Amino acid sequence: AIQMTQSPSSLSASVGDRVTITCRASQGIRNDLGWYQQKPGKAPKLLIYAASSLQSGVPSRFSGSGSGTDFTLTISSLQPEDFATYYCLQDYNYPYTFGQGTKVEIK
Amino acid sequence: EVQLVQSGAEVRKPGESLKISCQASGYNFTRKWIGWVRQMPGKGLEWMGIIYPADSDTRYSPSFQGQVTISADKATSTAFLQWSSLKASDTAMYYCARHLRGNSGLDYWGQGALVTVSS
């Protein structure tokens, strides 16, 4: 199975900060990667699919980039509602696999 | 409007069986993959498996193969996740989610179903 290594596992940031989260695949996965946001007690929410496509309704401060093995989720200006845990998921081949998650906390 | 509505919280004893459900509405259920994701208490997301209801083509993560069974009923637009003999380690939140196509991601999610296994 493809391993997804996500970093950092947690970070502290302030409102207005630019935040970057990375995901590395153990083998090339083209652009078959999505990013998800999960708030406590809630189901995950799709933010980005196909590495860089913004899901409908998601604010434009979220962006994704990368291809092959290295991927990045960027929040251009962190807002109070963005404090959450973020996961990447490869949907290149079965079994799909998630990264370990990145918890974004308030500094 | 696309919706995935999951069955409610369950409490079972070790060794008991269980089947939880995920009822879909607002789209052609048979033509979209639907998957299951586990989240153990305080832990991350784990992809368990996925089913294509039109022909019941099912794929499992090796971690869950033989431990659970994924199925679907086209007549009621419902996907299922079942266990024949629960363990305490099956205690978790379980989510269903739709996979639209290719690399489109899991675009709609159920609200989750908490399964507690305790003697």
Tab-separated table of C-alpha atoms in Angstrom, chain B:
chain	number	residue	atom	x	y	z
B	1	GLU	CA	-29.288	17.791	-2.563
B	2	VAL	CA	-26.873	14.927	-1.956
B	3	GLN	CA	-27.192	13.432	1.520
B	4	LEU	CA	-25.714	10.440	3.281
B	5	VAL	CA	-27.582	9.593	6.474
B	6	GLN	CA	-26.058	7.005	8.774
B	7	SER	CA	-27.732	4.841	11.372
B	8	GLY	CA	-27.370	5.737	15.026
B	9	ALA	CA	-24.878	4.947	17.742
B	10	GLU	CA	-24.555	1.312	18.770
B	11	VAL	CA	-23.330	-0.430	21.900
B	12	ARG	CA	-22.436	-4.106	21.673
B	13	LYS	CA	-20.531	-6.732	23.621
B	14	PRO	CA	-17.409	-8.451	22.294
B	15	GLY	CA	-18.316	-11.357	20.040
B	16	GLU	CA	-21.648	-9.871	18.948
B	17	SER	CA	-22.512	-9.027	15.361
B	18	LEU	CA	-23.474	-5.635	13.989
B	19	LYS	CA	-24.565	-4.034	10.726
B	20	ILE	CA	-24.603	-0.261	10.332
B	21	SER	CA	-26.087	1.618	7.411
B	22	CYS	CA	-25.632	4.671	5.214
B	23	GLN	CA	-28.671	5.778	3.206
B	24	ALA	CA	-27.982	7.933	0.173
B	25	SER	CA	-30.267	10.403	-1.548
B	26	GLY	CA	-30.077	13.142	-4.157
B	27	TYR	CA	-28.002	11.291	-6.759
B	28	ASN	CA	-27.827	8.042	-8.713
B	29	PHE	CA	-26.700	5.729	-5.910
B	30	THR	CA	-25.814	2.794	-8.127
B	31	ARG	CA	-23.313	4.700	-10.293
B	32	LYS	CA	-21.024	6.210	-7.630
B	33	TRP	CA	-18.570	4.439	-5.356
B	34	ILE	CA	-19.284	4.695	-1.650
B	35	GLY	CA	-16.654	4.035	0.967
B	36	TRP	CA	-16.155	3.612	4.701
B	37	VAL	CA	-13.652	5.353	6.962
B	38	ARG	CA	-12.781	4.511	10.560
B	39	GLN	CA	-11.676	6.940	13.243
B	40	MET	CA	-10.671	5.423	16.560
B	41	PRO	CA	-10.986	7.659	19.643
B	42	GLY	CA	-8.508	10.513	19.433
B	43	LYS	CA	-6.868	9.092	16.312
B	44	GLY	CA	-6.671	9.805	12.590
B	45	LEU	CA	-8.728	8.664	9.624
B	46	GLU	CA	-8.345	5.157	8.178
B	47	TRP	CA	-9.739	4.130	4.794
B	48	MET	CA	-11.496	0.763	5.164
B	49	GLY	CA	-12.958	-0.080	1.785
B	50	ILE	CA	-15.324	0.924	-0.977
B	51	ILE	CA	-18.198	-0.506	-3.019
B	52	TYR	CA	-19.706	0.217	-6.431
B	53	PRO	CA	-23.405	-0.527	-5.902
B	54	ALA	CA	-24.223	-1.171	-9.573
B	55	ASP	CA	-22.288	-4.448	-9.588
B	56	SER	CA	-21.221	-4.760	-5.919
B	57	ASP	CA	-17.546	-4.523	-6.882
B	58	THR	CA	-15.880	-4.130	-3.476
B	59	ARG	CA	-12.303	-3.261	-2.518
B	60	TYR	CA	-10.900	-3.532	0.998
B	61	SER	CA	-7.867	-2.204	2.742
B	62	PRO	CA	-5.687	-5.176	3.778
B	63	SER	CA	-6.048	-3.918	7.354
B	64	PHE	CA	-9.796	-4.580	7.217
B	65	GLN	CA	-10.068	-7.463	4.738
B	66	GLY	CA	-11.749	-10.377	6.499
B	67	GLN	CA	-12.622	-8.223	9.499
B	68	VAL	CA	-15.649	-6.441	8.026
B	69	THR	CA	-18.058	-6.849	5.128
B	70	ILE	CA	-19.202	-3.969	2.931
B	71	SER	CA	-22.422	-4.356	0.974
B	72	ALA	CA	-25.095	-2.275	-0.728
B	73	ASP	CA	-28.820	-2.505	-1.457
B	74	LYS	CA	-29.723	-0.776	-4.703
B	75	ALA	CA	-33.451	-0.902	-3.929
B	76	THR	CA	-33.063	1.283	-0.848
B	77	SER	CA	-29.930	3.233	-1.895
B	78	THR	CA	-28.212	2.042	1.256
B	79	ALA	CA	-24.663	0.917	1.924
B	80	PHE	CA	-23.775	-1.285	4.866
B	81	LEU	CA	-20.778	-2.122	7.036
B	82	GLN	CA	-20.996	-5.240	9.118
B	83	TRP	CA	-19.070	-7.286	11.626
B	84	SER	CA	-19.713	-10.924	12.511
B	85	SER	CA	-17.778	-10.879	15.775
B	86	LEU	CA	-16.934	-7.515	17.300
B	87	LYS	CA	-13.829	-6.802	19.339
B	88	ALA	CA	-13.207	-4.023	21.850
B	89	SER	CA	-10.727	-2.599	19.329
B	90	ASP	CA	-13.620	-1.989	16.900
B	91	THR	CA	-14.770	0.862	19.127
B	92	ALA	CA	-14.651	3.876	16.831
B	93	MET	CA	-16.567	6.386	14.781
B	94	TYR	CA	-17.386	5.098	11.305
B	95	TYR	CA	-18.093	7.383	8.374
B	96	CYS	CA	-19.470	6.613	4.934
B	97	ALA	CA	-18.493	8.879	2.059
B	98	ARG	CA	-19.204	9.136	-1.662
B	99	HIS	CA	-16.421	8.916	-4.217
B	100	LEU	CA	-17.626	10.681	-7.331
B	101	ARG	CA	-15.040	9.458	-9.864
B	102	GLY	CA	-11.313	9.105	-10.474
B	103	ASN	CA	-9.373	11.561	-8.323
B	104	SER	CA	-12.408	13.596	-7.303
B	105	GLY	CA	-12.016	12.757	-3.639
B	106	LEU	CA	-14.672	11.830	-1.094
B	107	ASP	CA	-17.059	14.695	-1.731
B	108	TYR	CA	-20.028	13.938	0.542
B	109	TRP	CA	-19.865	12.348	3.981
B	110	GLY	CA	-22.333	10.849	6.391
B	111	GLN	CA	-22.570	12.264	9.891
B	112	GLY	CA	-20.797	9.268	11.385
B	113	ALA	CA	-21.900	6.348	13.536
B	114	LEU	CA	-20.259	5.666	16.893
B	115	VAL	CA	-19.785	1.984	17.637
B	116	THR	CA	-18.861	1.071	21.213
B	117	VAL	CA	-17.824	-2.478	22.020
B	118	SER	CA	-17.569	-3.183	25.711
B	119	SER	CA	-18.279	-6.034	28.063
